[in-house]
PDB file of C-alpha atoms and ligand atoms in Angstrom:
ATOM      1  CA  UNK A   1     -27.023  16.590  -7.186  1.00  0.00           C
ATOM      2  CA  UNK A   2     -23.460  15.731  -8.203  1.00  0.00           C
ATOM      3  CA  UNK A   3     -21.898  12.324  -7.651  1.00  0.00           C
ATOM      4  CA  UNK A   4     -19.753  13.495  -4.738  1.00  0.00           C
ATOM      5  CA  UNK A   5     -22.841  14.759  -2.868  1.00  0.00           C
ATOM      6  CA  UNK A   6     -24.851  11.628  -3.721  1.00  0.00           C
ATOM      7  CA  UNK A   7     -22.079   9.442  -2.276  1.00  0.00           C
ATOM      8  CA  UNK A   8     -21.971  11.484   0.923  1.00  0.00           C
ATOM      9  CA  UNK A   9     -25.755  11.143   1.411  1.00  0.00           C
ATOM     10  CA  UNK A  10     -25.793   7.434   0.635  1.00  0.00           C
ATOM     11  CA  UNK A  11     -22.864   6.854   2.959  1.00  0.00           C
ATOM     12  CA  UNK A  12     -24.701   8.557   5.825  1.00  0.00           C
ATOM     13  CA  UNK A  13     -27.964   6.696   5.144  1.00  0.00           C
ATOM     14  CA  UNK A  14     -26.196   3.312   5.098  1.00  0.00           C
ATOM     15  CA  UNK A  15     -23.726   4.001   7.930  1.00  0.00           C
ATOM     16  CA  UNK A  16     -20.819   3.313   5.581  1.00  0.00           C
ATOM     17  CA  UNK A  17     -17.226   4.440   5.778  1.00  0.00           C
ATOM     18  CA  UNK A  18     -15.031   5.121   2.749  1.00  0.00           C
ATOM     19  CA  UNK A  19     -11.360   4.234   3.165  1.00  0.00           C
ATOM     20  CA  UNK A  20      -9.067   5.274   0.322  1.00  0.00           C
ATOM     21  CA  UNK A  21      -5.424   4.735  -0.505  1.00  0.00           C
ATOM     22  CA  UNK A  22      -3.203   7.649  -1.575  1.00  0.00           C
ATOM     23  CA  UNK A  23      -2.952   6.140  -5.073  1.00  0.00           C
ATOM     24  CA  UNK A  24      -6.665   6.567  -5.778  1.00  0.00           C
ATOM     25  CA  UNK A  25      -7.862   9.207  -8.243  1.00  0.00           C
ATOM     26  CA  UNK A  26      -8.246  12.675  -6.622  1.00  0.00           C
ATOM     27  CA  UNK A  27     -12.078  12.693  -6.704  1.00  0.00           C
ATOM     28  CA  UNK A  28     -12.163   9.440  -4.686  1.00  0.00           C
ATOM     29  CA  UNK A  29      -9.631  10.764  -2.168  1.00  0.00           C
ATOM     30  CA  UNK A  30     -11.778  13.888  -1.767  1.00  0.00           C
ATOM     31  CA  UNK A  31     -14.946  11.946  -0.915  1.00  0.00           C
ATOM     32  CA  UNK A  32     -13.244   9.488   1.473  1.00  0.00           C
ATOM     33  CA  UNK A  33     -13.538   9.559   5.269  1.00  0.00           C
ATOM     34  CA  UNK A  34      -9.921   8.557   5.555  1.00  0.00           C
ATOM     35  CA  UNK A  35      -7.042   8.543   3.072  1.00  0.00           C
ATOM     36  CA  UNK A  36      -3.930   6.682   4.146  1.00  0.00           C
ATOM     37  CA  UNK A  37      -1.172   4.157   3.619  1.00  0.00           C
ATOM     38  CA  UNK A  38      -1.601   0.401   3.982  1.00  0.00           C
ATOM     39  CA  UNK A  39      -0.943   0.411   7.726  1.00  0.00           C
ATOM     40  CA  UNK A  40      -3.226   3.382   8.455  1.00  0.00           C
ATOM     41  CA  UNK A  41      -5.975   1.820   6.359  1.00  0.00           C
ATOM     42  CA  UNK A  42      -5.797  -1.516   8.200  1.00  0.00           C
ATOM     43  CA  UNK A  43      -5.802   0.308  11.535  1.00  0.00           C
ATOM     44  CA  UNK A  44      -8.909   2.278  10.491  1.00  0.00           C
ATOM     45  CA  UNK A  45     -10.569  -0.905   9.212  1.00  0.00           C
ATOM     46  CA  UNK A  46      -9.852  -2.607  12.547  1.00  0.00           C
ATOM     47  CA  UNK A  47     -11.512   0.141  14.588  1.00  0.00           C
ATOM     48  CA  UNK A  48     -14.506   1.242  12.480  1.00  0.00           C
ATOM     49  CA  UNK A  49     -18.059   0.854  13.778  1.00  0.00           C
ATOM     50  CA  UNK A  50     -19.607   1.418  10.333  1.00  0.00           C
ATOM     51  CA  UNK A  51     -21.860  -1.319   8.909  1.00  0.00           C
ATOM     52  CA  UNK A  52     -20.317  -1.106   5.441  1.00  0.00           C
ATOM     53  CA  UNK A  53     -16.687  -0.490   4.495  1.00  0.00           C
ATOM     54  CA  UNK A  54     -16.150   0.800   0.961  1.00  0.00           C
ATOM     55  CA  UNK A  55     -12.509   0.134   0.254  1.00  0.00           C
ATOM     56  CA  UNK A  56     -11.156   2.401  -2.437  1.00  0.00           C
ATOM     57  CA  UNK A  57      -7.904   0.605  -3.016  1.00  0.00           C
ATOM     58  CA  UNK A  58      -6.915  -2.787  -4.370  1.00  0.00           C
ATOM     59  CA  UNK A  59      -8.144  -6.307  -3.634  1.00  0.00           C
ATOM     60  CA  UNK A  60      -5.611  -7.320  -0.945  1.00  0.00           C
ATOM     61  CA  UNK A  61      -6.427  -4.148   1.037  1.00  0.00           C
ATOM     62  CA  UNK A  62     -10.188  -4.798   0.974  1.00  0.00           C
ATOM     63  CA  UNK A  63      -9.506  -8.441   1.816  1.00  0.00           C
ATOM     64  CA  UNK A  64      -7.490  -7.395   4.871  1.00  0.00           C
ATOM     65  CA  UNK A  65     -10.438  -5.228   5.972  1.00  0.00           C
ATOM     66  CA  UNK A  66     -12.790  -8.210   5.530  1.00  0.00           C
ATOM     67  CA  UNK A  67     -10.485 -10.507   7.511  1.00  0.00           C
ATOM     68  CA  UNK A  68     -10.676  -7.989  10.360  1.00  0.00           C
ATOM     69  CA  UNK A  69     -14.449  -7.475   9.962  1.00  0.00           C
ATOM     70  CA  UNK A  70     -16.141 -10.778   9.059  1.00  0.00           C
ATOM     71  CA  UNK A  71     -19.584  -9.453  10.004  1.00  0.00           C
ATOM     72  CA  UNK A  72     -19.404  -6.246   7.978  1.00  0.00           C
ATOM     73  CA  UNK A  73     -19.974  -5.772   4.284  1.00  0.00           C
ATOM     74  CA  UNK A  74     -16.692  -4.868   2.605  1.00  0.00           C
ATOM     75  CA  UNK A  75     -17.084  -3.448  -0.894  1.00  0.00           C
ATOM     76  CA  UNK A  76     -14.452  -2.851  -3.559  1.00  0.00           C
ATOM     77  CA  UNK A  77     -15.606  -0.575  -6.429  1.00  0.00           C
ATOM     78  CA  UNK A  78     -13.883  -2.795  -9.030  1.00  0.00           C
ATOM     79  CA  UNK A  79     -13.163  -6.433  -8.142  1.00  0.00           C
ATOM     80  CA  UNK A  80     -10.486  -6.572 -10.861  1.00  0.00           C
ATOM     81  CA  UNK A  81      -8.339  -4.045  -8.972  1.00  0.00           C
ATOM     82  CA  UNK A  82      -5.521  -6.455  -8.146  1.00  0.00           C
ATOM     83  CA  UNK A  83      -1.800  -6.005  -7.495  1.00  0.00           C
ATOM     84  CA  UNK A  84       1.236  -7.241  -9.442  1.00  0.00           C
ATOM     85  CA  UNK A  85       3.125  -7.785  -6.213  1.00  0.00           C
ATOM     86  CA  UNK A  86       0.381  -9.923  -4.658  1.00  0.00           C
ATOM     87  CA  UNK A  87       0.117 -11.840  -7.961  1.00  0.00           C
ATOM     88  CA  UNK A  88       3.859 -12.556  -7.900  1.00  0.00           C
ATOM     89  CA  UNK A  89       3.359 -14.822  -4.876  1.00  0.00           C
ATOM     90  CA  UNK A  90       0.916 -17.702  -5.545  1.00  0.00           C
ATOM     91  CA  UNK A  91      -0.109 -19.455  -2.315  1.00  0.00           C
ATOM     92  CA  UNK A  92       0.766 -23.009  -3.480  1.00  0.00           C
ATOM     93  CA  UNK A  93       4.350 -22.077  -4.426  1.00  0.00           C
ATOM     94  CA  UNK A  94       4.730 -20.033  -1.251  1.00  0.00           C
ATOM     95  CA  UNK A  95       3.502 -22.950   0.856  1.00  0.00           C
ATOM     96  CA  UNK A  96       6.295 -25.126  -0.583  1.00  0.00           C
ATOM     97  CA  UNK A  97       8.914 -22.561   0.427  1.00  0.00           C
ATOM     98  CA  UNK A  98       7.472 -22.223   3.925  1.00  0.00           C
ATOM     99  CA  UNK A  99       7.287 -25.989   4.398  1.00  0.00           C
ATOM    100  CA  UNK A 100      10.887 -26.394   3.202  1.00  0.00           C
ATOM    101  CA  UNK A 101      12.062 -23.987   5.942  1.00  0.00           C
ATOM    102  CA  UNK A 102      10.158 -24.936   9.113  1.00  0.00           C
ATOM    103  CA  UNK A 103      12.671 -23.147  11.373  1.00  0.00           C
ATOM    104  CA  UNK A 104      12.084 -19.763   9.642  1.00  0.00           C
ATOM    105  CA  UNK A 105       9.758 -17.008  10.849  1.00  0.00           C
ATOM    106  CA  UNK A 106       7.590 -15.947   7.933  1.00  0.00           C
ATOM    107  CA  UNK A 107       7.152 -12.193   7.520  1.00  0.00           C
ATOM    108  CA  UNK A 108       4.942 -11.125   4.646  1.00  0.00           C
ATOM    109  CA  UNK A 109       4.299  -7.703   3.276  1.00  0.00           C
ATOM    110  CA  UNK A 110       0.574  -6.882   3.391  1.00  0.00           C
ATOM    111  CA  UNK A 111       0.517  -6.832  -0.455  1.00  0.00           C
ATOM    112  CA  UNK A 112      -0.400 -10.530  -0.726  1.00  0.00           C
ATOM    113  CA  UNK A 113      -3.501 -12.723  -0.828  1.00  0.00           C
ATOM    114  CA  UNK A 114      -5.431 -13.945   2.223  1.00  0.00           C
ATOM    115  CA  UNK A 115      -4.104 -17.453   1.482  1.00  0.00           C
ATOM    116  CA  UNK A 116      -0.495 -16.220   1.680  1.00  0.00           C
ATOM    117  CA  UNK A 117      -1.297 -14.318   4.887  1.00  0.00           C
ATOM    118  CA  UNK A 118      -2.694 -17.564   6.292  1.00  0.00           C
ATOM    119  CA  UNK A 119       0.756 -19.158   5.762  1.00  0.00           C
ATOM    120  CA  UNK A 120       2.561 -16.305   7.541  1.00  0.00           C
ATOM    121  CA  UNK A 121       3.674 -15.602  11.100  1.00  0.00           C
ATOM    122  CA  UNK A 122       3.467 -11.837  10.944  1.00  0.00           C
ATOM    123  CA  UNK A 123       2.421  -9.221   8.384  1.00  0.00           C
ATOM    124  CA  UNK A 124       4.224  -5.944   7.798  1.00  0.00           C
ATOM    125  CA  UNK A 125       3.771  -2.830   5.681  1.00  0.00           C
ATOM    126  CA  UNK A 126       6.415  -0.465   4.360  1.00  0.00           C
ATOM    127  CA  UNK A 127       5.966   1.773   7.394  1.00  0.00           C
ATOM    128  CA  UNK A 128       6.647  -0.902  10.017  1.00  0.00           C
ATOM    129  CA  UNK A 129       8.750  -3.547   8.197  1.00  0.00           C
ATOM    130  CA  UNK A 130      11.984  -2.554   9.948  1.00  0.00           C
ATOM    131  CA  UNK A 131      10.327  -2.693  13.378  1.00  0.00           C
ATOM    132  CA  UNK A 132       8.675  -6.047  12.657  1.00  0.00           C
ATOM    133  CA  UNK A 133      11.935  -7.610  11.435  1.00  0.00           C
ATOM    134  CA  UNK A 134      13.765  -6.245  14.480  1.00  0.00           C
ATOM    135  CA  UNK A 135      11.132  -7.805  16.751  1.00  0.00           C
ATOM    136  CA  UNK A 136      12.265 -11.306  15.710  1.00  0.00           C
ATOM    137  CA  UNK A 137      15.109 -12.725  17.834  1.00  0.00           C
ATOM    138  CA  UNK A 138      18.479 -12.406  16.037  1.00  0.00           C
ATOM    139  CA  UNK A 139      19.125 -16.148  15.909  1.00  0.00           C
ATOM    140  CA  UNK A 140      15.813 -16.928  14.185  1.00  0.00           C
ATOM    141  CA  UNK A 141      16.031 -17.089  10.368  1.00  0.00           C
ATOM    142  CA  UNK A 142      13.437 -15.126   8.389  1.00  0.00           C
ATOM    143  CA  UNK A 143      11.536 -15.635   5.150  1.00  0.00           C
ATOM    144  CA  UNK A 144      10.487 -12.247   3.749  1.00  0.00           C
ATOM    145  CA  UNK A 145       7.867 -12.113   0.968  1.00  0.00           C
ATOM    146  CA  UNK A 146       6.752 -11.085  -1.567  1.00  0.00           C
ATOM    147  CA  UNK A 147       8.621  -7.823  -2.310  1.00  0.00           C
ATOM    148  CA  UNK A 148      12.340  -8.386  -2.950  1.00  0.00           C
ATOM    149  CA  UNK A 149      13.043  -4.632  -3.174  1.00  0.00           C
ATOM    150  CA  UNK A 150      11.543  -3.868   0.228  1.00  0.00           C
ATOM    151  CA  UNK A 151      13.236  -7.027   1.508  1.00  0.00           C
ATOM    152  CA  UNK A 152      16.678  -5.927   0.266  1.00  0.00           C
ATOM    153  CA  UNK A 153      16.168  -2.470   1.762  1.00  0.00           C
ATOM    154  CA  UNK A 154      15.169  -3.919   5.154  1.00  0.00           C
ATOM    155  CA  UNK A 155      18.124  -6.335   5.064  1.00  0.00           C
ATOM    156  CA  UNK A 156      20.401  -3.334   4.656  1.00  0.00           C
ATOM    157  CA  UNK A 157      18.686  -1.364   7.447  1.00  0.00           C
ATOM    158  CA  UNK A 158      18.599  -4.208   9.975  1.00  0.00           C
ATOM    159  CA  UNK A 159      21.725  -6.155   9.005  1.00  0.00           C
ATOM    160  CA  UNK A 160      19.554  -9.317   8.953  1.00  0.00           C
ATOM    161  CA  UNK A 161      20.065 -11.800   6.158  1.00  0.00           C
ATOM    162  CA  UNK A 162      16.624 -12.929   4.996  1.00  0.00           C
ATOM    163  CA  UNK A 163      15.351 -15.465   2.507  1.00  0.00           C
ATOM    164  CA  UNK A 164      13.616 -13.234  -0.044  1.00  0.00           C
ATOM    165  CA  UNK A 165      10.700 -14.092  -2.309  1.00  0.00           C
ATOM    166  CA  UNK A 166      11.352 -12.896  -5.855  1.00  0.00           C
ATOM    167  CA  UNK A 167       8.373 -10.555  -6.247  1.00  0.00           C
ATOM    168  CA  UNK A 168       8.073  -6.907  -7.205  1.00  0.00           C
ATOM    169  CA  UNK A 169       5.664  -4.082  -7.943  1.00  0.00           C
ATOM    170  CA  UNK A 170       5.512  -3.216 -11.663  1.00  0.00           C
ATOM    171  CA  UNK A 171       4.872   0.439 -10.883  1.00  0.00           C
ATOM    172  CA  UNK A 172       7.895   0.954  -8.627  1.00  0.00           C
ATOM    173  CA  UNK A 173      10.163  -1.096 -10.874  1.00  0.00           C
ATOM    174  CA  UNK A 174       9.277   1.164 -13.809  1.00  0.00           C
ATOM    175  CA  UNK A 175      11.302   4.161 -12.644  1.00  0.00           C
ATOM    176  CA  UNK A 176      14.207   5.035 -14.904  1.00  0.00           C
ATOM    177  CA  UNK A 177      17.468   5.828 -13.120  1.00  0.00           C
ATOM    178  CA  UNK A 178      18.853   7.691 -16.175  1.00  0.00           C
ATOM    179  CA  UNK A 179      15.773   9.870 -16.509  1.00  0.00           C
ATOM    180  CA  UNK A 180      15.698  10.424 -12.745  1.00  0.00           C
ATOM    181  CA  UNK A 181      19.318  11.625 -12.636  1.00  0.00           C
ATOM    182  CA  UNK A 182      18.695  13.877 -15.654  1.00  0.00           C
ATOM    183  CA  UNK A 183      15.632  15.347 -13.941  1.00  0.00           C
ATOM    184  CA  UNK A 184      17.617  15.860 -10.739  1.00  0.00           C
ATOM    185  CA  UNK A 185      20.261  17.817 -12.685  1.00  0.00           C
ATOM    186  CA  UNK A 186      17.520  19.998 -14.166  1.00  0.00           C
ATOM    187  CA  UNK A 187      16.291  20.751 -10.624  1.00  0.00           C
ATOM    188  CA  UNK A 188      19.383  21.395  -8.557  1.00  0.00           C
ATOM    189  CA  UNK A 189      18.688  21.485  -4.824  1.00  0.00           C
ATOM    190  CA  UNK A 190      15.626  19.259  -5.109  1.00  0.00           C
ATOM    191  CA  UNK A 191      15.236  16.268  -2.797  1.00  0.00           C
ATOM    192  CA  UNK A 192      14.485  12.791  -4.101  1.00  0.00           C
ATOM    193  CA  UNK A 193      12.054  10.871  -1.901  1.00  0.00           C
ATOM    194  CA  UNK A 194      11.247   7.240  -2.662  1.00  0.00           C
ATOM    195  CA  UNK A 195       9.049   4.329  -1.687  1.00  0.00           C
ATOM    196  CA  UNK A 196      10.996   1.192  -0.626  1.00  0.00           C
ATOM    197  CA  UNK A 197       9.242  -0.918  -3.268  1.00  0.00           C
ATOM    198  CA  UNK A 198      11.605   0.859  -5.707  1.00  0.00           C
ATOM    199  CA  UNK A 199      14.819  -0.807  -6.878  1.00  0.00           C
ATOM    200  CA  UNK A 200      18.017  -0.228  -4.904  1.00  0.00           C
ATOM    201  CA  UNK A 201      19.635   2.045  -7.544  1.00  0.00           C
ATOM    202  CA  UNK A 202      16.634   4.400  -7.175  1.00  0.00           C
ATOM    203  CA  UNK A 203      16.711   4.183  -3.359  1.00  0.00           C
ATOM    204  CA  UNK A 204      20.441   5.042  -3.329  1.00  0.00           C
ATOM    205  CA  UNK A 205      19.621   8.474  -4.786  1.00  0.00           C
ATOM    206  CA  UNK A 206      16.955   9.258  -2.171  1.00  0.00           C
ATOM    207  CA  UNK A 207      17.200  11.641   0.789  1.00  0.00           C
ATOM    208  CA  UNK A 208      14.168   9.999   2.341  1.00  0.00           C
ATOM    209  CA  UNK A 209      12.778   6.461   1.939  1.00  0.00           C
ATOM    210  CA  UNK A 210       9.435   5.508   3.449  1.00  0.00           C
ATOM    211  CA  UNK A 211       5.826   4.486   3.048  1.00  0.00           C
ATOM    212  CA  UNK A 212       3.362   6.772   1.291  1.00  0.00           C
ATOM    213  CA  UNK A 213       2.314   8.263   4.663  1.00  0.00           C
ATOM    214  CA  UNK A 214       5.985   8.626   5.631  1.00  0.00           C
ATOM    215  CA  UNK A 215       6.736  10.469   2.394  1.00  0.00           C
ATOM    216  CA  UNK A 216       3.887  12.924   3.011  1.00  0.00           C
ATOM    217  CA  UNK A 217       5.098  13.507   6.590  1.00  0.00           C
ATOM    218  CA  UNK A 218       8.610  14.170   5.299  1.00  0.00           C
ATOM    219  CA  UNK A 219       7.367  16.793   2.820  1.00  0.00           C
ATOM    220  CA  UNK A 220       5.297  18.397   5.628  1.00  0.00           C
ATOM    221  CA  UNK A 221       8.504  18.837   7.626  1.00  0.00           C
ATOM    222  CA  UNK A 222      10.197  20.610   4.678  1.00  0.00           C
ATOM    223  CA  UNK A 223       7.290  22.638   3.297  1.00  0.00           C
ATOM    224  CA  UNK A 224       9.118  25.085   1.052  1.00  0.00           C
ATOM    225  CA  UNK A 225      11.384  22.701  -0.804  1.00  0.00           C
ATOM    226  CA  UNK A 226      11.312  20.967  -4.158  1.00  0.00           C
ATOM    227  CA  UNK A 227      10.807  17.181  -4.294  1.00  0.00           C
ATOM    228  CA  UNK A 228      11.152  14.504  -6.922  1.00  0.00           C
ATOM    229  CA  UNK A 229       8.655  11.891  -5.794  1.00  0.00           C
ATOM    230  CA  UNK A 230       9.417   8.242  -6.632  1.00  0.00           C
ATOM    231  CA  UNK A 231       6.157   6.441  -6.008  1.00  0.00           C
ATOM    232  CA  UNK A 232       2.759   6.134  -7.695  1.00  0.00           C
ATOM    233  CA  UNK A 233       1.651   9.545  -8.942  1.00  0.00           C
ATOM    234  CA  UNK A 234      -1.691   9.489  -7.073  1.00  0.00           C
ATOM    235  CA  UNK A 235       0.175  10.518  -3.925  1.00  0.00           C
ATOM    236  CA  UNK A 236       0.808  13.974  -5.386  1.00  0.00           C
ATOM    237  CA  UNK A 237      -2.828  14.984  -4.840  1.00  0.00           C
ATOM    238  CA  UNK A 238      -2.866  14.622  -1.044  1.00  0.00           C
ATOM    239  CA  UNK A 239       0.773  15.722  -0.737  1.00  0.00           C
ATOM    240  CA  UNK A 240       0.035  18.978  -2.533  1.00  0.00           C
ATOM    241  CA  UNK A 241      -3.182  19.517  -0.511  1.00  0.00           C
ATOM    242  CA  UNK A 242      -1.206  19.062   2.713  1.00  0.00           C
ATOM    243  CA  UNK A 243       1.766  21.178   1.636  1.00  0.00           C
ATOM    244  CA  UNK A 244       0.572  23.696  -0.981  1.00  0.00           C
ATOM    245  CA  UNK A 245       3.866  25.571  -1.192  1.00  0.00           C
ATOM    246  CA  UNK A 246       6.063  22.522  -1.883  1.00  0.00           C
ATOM    247  CA  UNK A 247       7.112  21.934  -5.503  1.00  0.00           C
ATOM    248  CA  UNK A 248       6.401  18.313  -6.400  1.00  0.00           C
ATOM    249  CA  UNK A 249       7.783  16.575  -9.464  1.00  0.00           C
ATOM    250  CA  UNK A 250       6.832  12.956 -10.260  1.00  0.00           C
ATOM    251  CA  UNK A 251       9.814  10.652 -10.844  1.00  0.00           C
ATOM    252  CA  UNK A 252       9.946   9.531 -14.485  1.00  0.00           C
ATOM    253  CA  UNK A 253       9.160   6.002 -15.607  1.00  0.00           C
ATOM    254  CA  UNK A 254      11.229   4.188 -18.256  1.00  0.00           C
ATOM    255  CA  UNK A 255       8.547   3.771 -20.906  1.00  0.00           C
ATOM    256  CA  UNK A 256       6.540   6.836 -20.149  1.00  0.00           C
ATOM    257  CA  UNK A 257       6.519   9.572 -22.716  1.00  0.00           C
ATOM    258  CA  UNK A 258       3.060  10.918 -21.953  1.00  0.00           C
ATOM    259  CA  UNK A 259       2.537  11.981 -18.349  1.00  0.00           C
ATOM    260  CA  UNK A 260       6.174  11.422 -17.219  1.00  0.00           C
ATOM    261  CA  UNK A 261       4.976   9.653 -14.120  1.00  0.00           C
ATOM    262  CA  UNK A 262       4.121   6.199 -12.832  1.00  0.00           C
ATOM    263  CA  UNK A 263       0.528   5.119 -12.407  1.00  0.00           C
ATOM    264  CA  UNK A 264      -0.847   1.877 -10.986  1.00  0.00           C
ATOM    265  CA  UNK A 265      -3.426   0.624 -13.497  1.00  0.00           C
ATOM    266  CA  UNK A 266      -5.001  -1.516 -10.752  1.00  0.00           C
ATOM    267  CA  UNK A 267      -5.518   1.400  -8.366  1.00  0.00           C
ATOM    268  CA  UNK A 268      -6.899   3.474 -11.220  1.00  0.00           C
ATOM    269  CA  UNK A 269      -9.622   0.898 -12.025  1.00  0.00           C
ATOM    270  CA  UNK A 270     -11.743   2.437  -9.286  1.00  0.00           C
ATOM    271  CA  UNK A 271     -13.684   5.511 -10.371  1.00  0.00           C
ATOM    272  CA  UNK A 272     -16.100   7.784  -8.524  1.00  0.00           C
ATOM    273  CA  UNK A 273     -18.990   6.341 -10.580  1.00  0.00           C
ATOM    274  CA  UNK A 274     -18.010   2.754  -9.662  1.00  0.00           C
ATOM    275  CA  UNK A 275     -17.703   3.788  -6.017  1.00  0.00           C
ATOM    276  CA  UNK A 276     -21.227   5.253  -6.123  1.00  0.00           C
ATOM    277  CA  UNK A 277     -22.616   2.144  -7.856  1.00  0.00           C
ATOM    278  CA  UNK A 278     -21.020  -0.235  -5.372  1.00  0.00           C
ATOM    279  CA  UNK A 279     -22.369   1.695  -2.402  1.00  0.00           C
ATOM    280  CA  UNK A 280     -25.832   1.907  -3.973  1.00  0.00           C
ATOM    281  CA  UNK A 281     -26.028  -1.788  -4.925  1.00  0.00           C
ATOM    282  CA  UNK A 282     -23.786  -3.080  -2.110  1.00  0.00           C
ATOM    283  CA  UNK A 283     -21.772  -5.071  -4.607  1.00  0.00           C
ATOM    284  CA  UNK A 284     -19.107  -6.246  -5.447  1.00  0.00           C
ATOM    285  CA  UNK A 285     -18.468  -7.618  -1.982  1.00  0.00           C
ATOM    286  CA  UNK A 286     -15.253  -9.180  -0.719  1.00  0.00           C
ATOM    287  CA  UNK A 287     -15.592 -12.708   0.668  1.00  0.00           C
ATOM    288  CA  UNK A 288     -12.947 -14.730   2.502  1.00  0.00           C
ATOM    289  CA  UNK A 289     -13.523 -18.354   3.556  1.00  0.00           C
ATOM    290  CA  UNK A 290     -13.717 -18.785   7.333  1.00  0.00           C
ATOM    291  CA  UNK A 291     -10.922 -21.404   7.283  1.00  0.00           C
ATOM    292  CA  UNK A 292      -8.493 -18.959   5.631  1.00  0.00           C
ATOM    293  CA  UNK A 293      -9.770 -15.948   7.592  1.00  0.00           C
ATOM    294  CA  UNK A 294      -9.145 -17.573  10.980  1.00  0.00           C
ATOM    295  CA  UNK A 295      -5.514 -18.265  10.025  1.00  0.00           C
ATOM    296  CA  UNK A 296      -4.910 -14.975   8.198  1.00  0.00           C
ATOM    297  CA  UNK A 297      -6.168 -12.780  11.036  1.00  0.00           C
ATOM    298  CA  UNK A 298      -3.452 -13.968  13.443  1.00  0.00           C
ATOM    299  CA  UNK A 299      -0.419 -12.452  11.614  1.00  0.00           C
ATOM    300  CA  UNK A 300      -2.414  -9.278  10.901  1.00  0.00           C
ATOM    301  CA  UNK A 301      -3.303  -8.881  14.584  1.00  0.00           C
ATOM    302  CA  UNK A 302       0.341  -9.463  15.535  1.00  0.00           C
ATOM    303  CA  UNK A 303       1.325  -6.616  13.225  1.00  0.00           C
ATOM    304  CA  UNK A 304      -1.371  -4.279  14.574  1.00  0.00           C
ATOM    305  CA  UNK A 305      -0.292  -5.052  18.139  1.00  0.00           C
ATOM    306  CA  UNK A 306       3.354  -4.289  17.355  1.00  0.00           C
ATOM    307  CA  UNK A 307       2.398  -1.064  15.549  1.00  0.00           C
ATOM    308  CA  UNK A 308       0.527   0.595  18.438  1.00  0.00           C
TER     309      UNK A 308
HETATM  310  P1  13P B   1       2.012   2.018   1.412  1.00  0.00           P
HETATM  311  O1  13P B   1       0.809   2.895   1.202  1.00  0.00           O
HETATM  312  O2  13P B   1       1.861   1.196   2.631  1.00  0.00           O
HETATM  313  O3  13P B   1       3.255   2.824   1.424  1.00  0.00           O
HETATM  314  O4  13P B   1       2.066   0.999   0.181  1.00  0.00           O
HETATM  315  C1  13P B   1       2.231   1.422  -1.112  1.00  0.00           C
HETATM  316  C2  13P B   1       1.652   0.487  -2.092  1.00  0.00           C
HETATM  317  O5  13P B   1       2.234   0.135  -3.099  1.00  0.00           O
HETATM  318  C3  13P B   1       0.339  -0.015  -1.857  1.00  0.00           C
HETATM  319  O6  13P B   1      -0.005  -0.899  -2.832  1.00  0.00           O
HETATM  320 FE1  SF4 B   2       0.414  -3.384  -6.203  1.00  0.00          FE
HETATM  321 FE2  SF4 B   2       2.327  -1.772  -7.012  1.00  0.00          FE
HETATM  322 FE3  SF4 B   2      -0.178  -1.168  -7.568  1.00  0.00          FE
HETATM  323 FE4  SF4 B   2       0.717  -1.004  -5.027  1.00  0.00          FE
HETATM  324  S1  SF4 B   2       1.377   0.234  -6.752  1.00  0.00           S
HETATM  325  S2  SF4 B   2      -1.199  -1.911  -5.729  1.00  0.00           S
HETATM  326  S3  SF4 B   2       2.178  -2.685  -5.001  1.00  0.00           S
HETATM  327  S4  SF4 B   2       0.941  -2.943  -8.329  1.00  0.00           S
END
């Protein structure tokens, strides 16, 4: 029996669900029950009746699932699968900023630790950030953390001035504007689509800006066109499955002379073998202290409520 089949059987026997992010390797996406963006994955995690959640993504995503499901086992195939953006916002430093601005509403992007969520008023993802910011009364000042690129983009969209945390995603900051413009010239008529974690000079070239799920939806609406895709290259797998006739070209990264694309080393730590092992042995498990969990669940629930 191959690994894919073994995982499916084990999953059924243990009443487990496999949730995977679009940046996972293709063989993990193909075995998952649901593949989605950060918002879709938290919504699925909130509604599942499985006993075990295998989260094929990075640590903050699995942690969010655990916060929502304290009585379920939440497994992450590789516990070292972190996130540069989450790491750019240590909870103790963030607490100082929050305490120095008691009149501010604290909006944090889901890419952060449970401790940072516990210090927040409301969580957002790239697919609902604009809506969440707009839900805060105009006269209330906002702290937005940890992604300064998403923050700048949302400031521009909403006209709200926000106090931005100086964090970023190493993958989305790696795109090269010179190489991108050169590639665009080589493919006249193509459309550049970009994730809002990218820097503003990249976003300025884009016809469409949105979350990973938003980018896939956009390509679905324009099935026979050519796209230069500025986000992590794992998205190309599902995008191409959904829209086989579209021509998809990964946006080039500055330092990349091998695959000409951007890959998240954290996302790629999970493999099909590790996924099988973690389901078989029910380890490594995600744990969140009850003190932090009780605080962190409130801003997550506020986001889920506003995203219905
Ligand atoms: P979304 O899937 O919500 O667009 O987020 C992208 C990302 O970088 C996740 O780490
Ligand atoms: Fe974090 Fe960036 Fe990797 Fe997403 S792509 S998990 S934001 S490092």
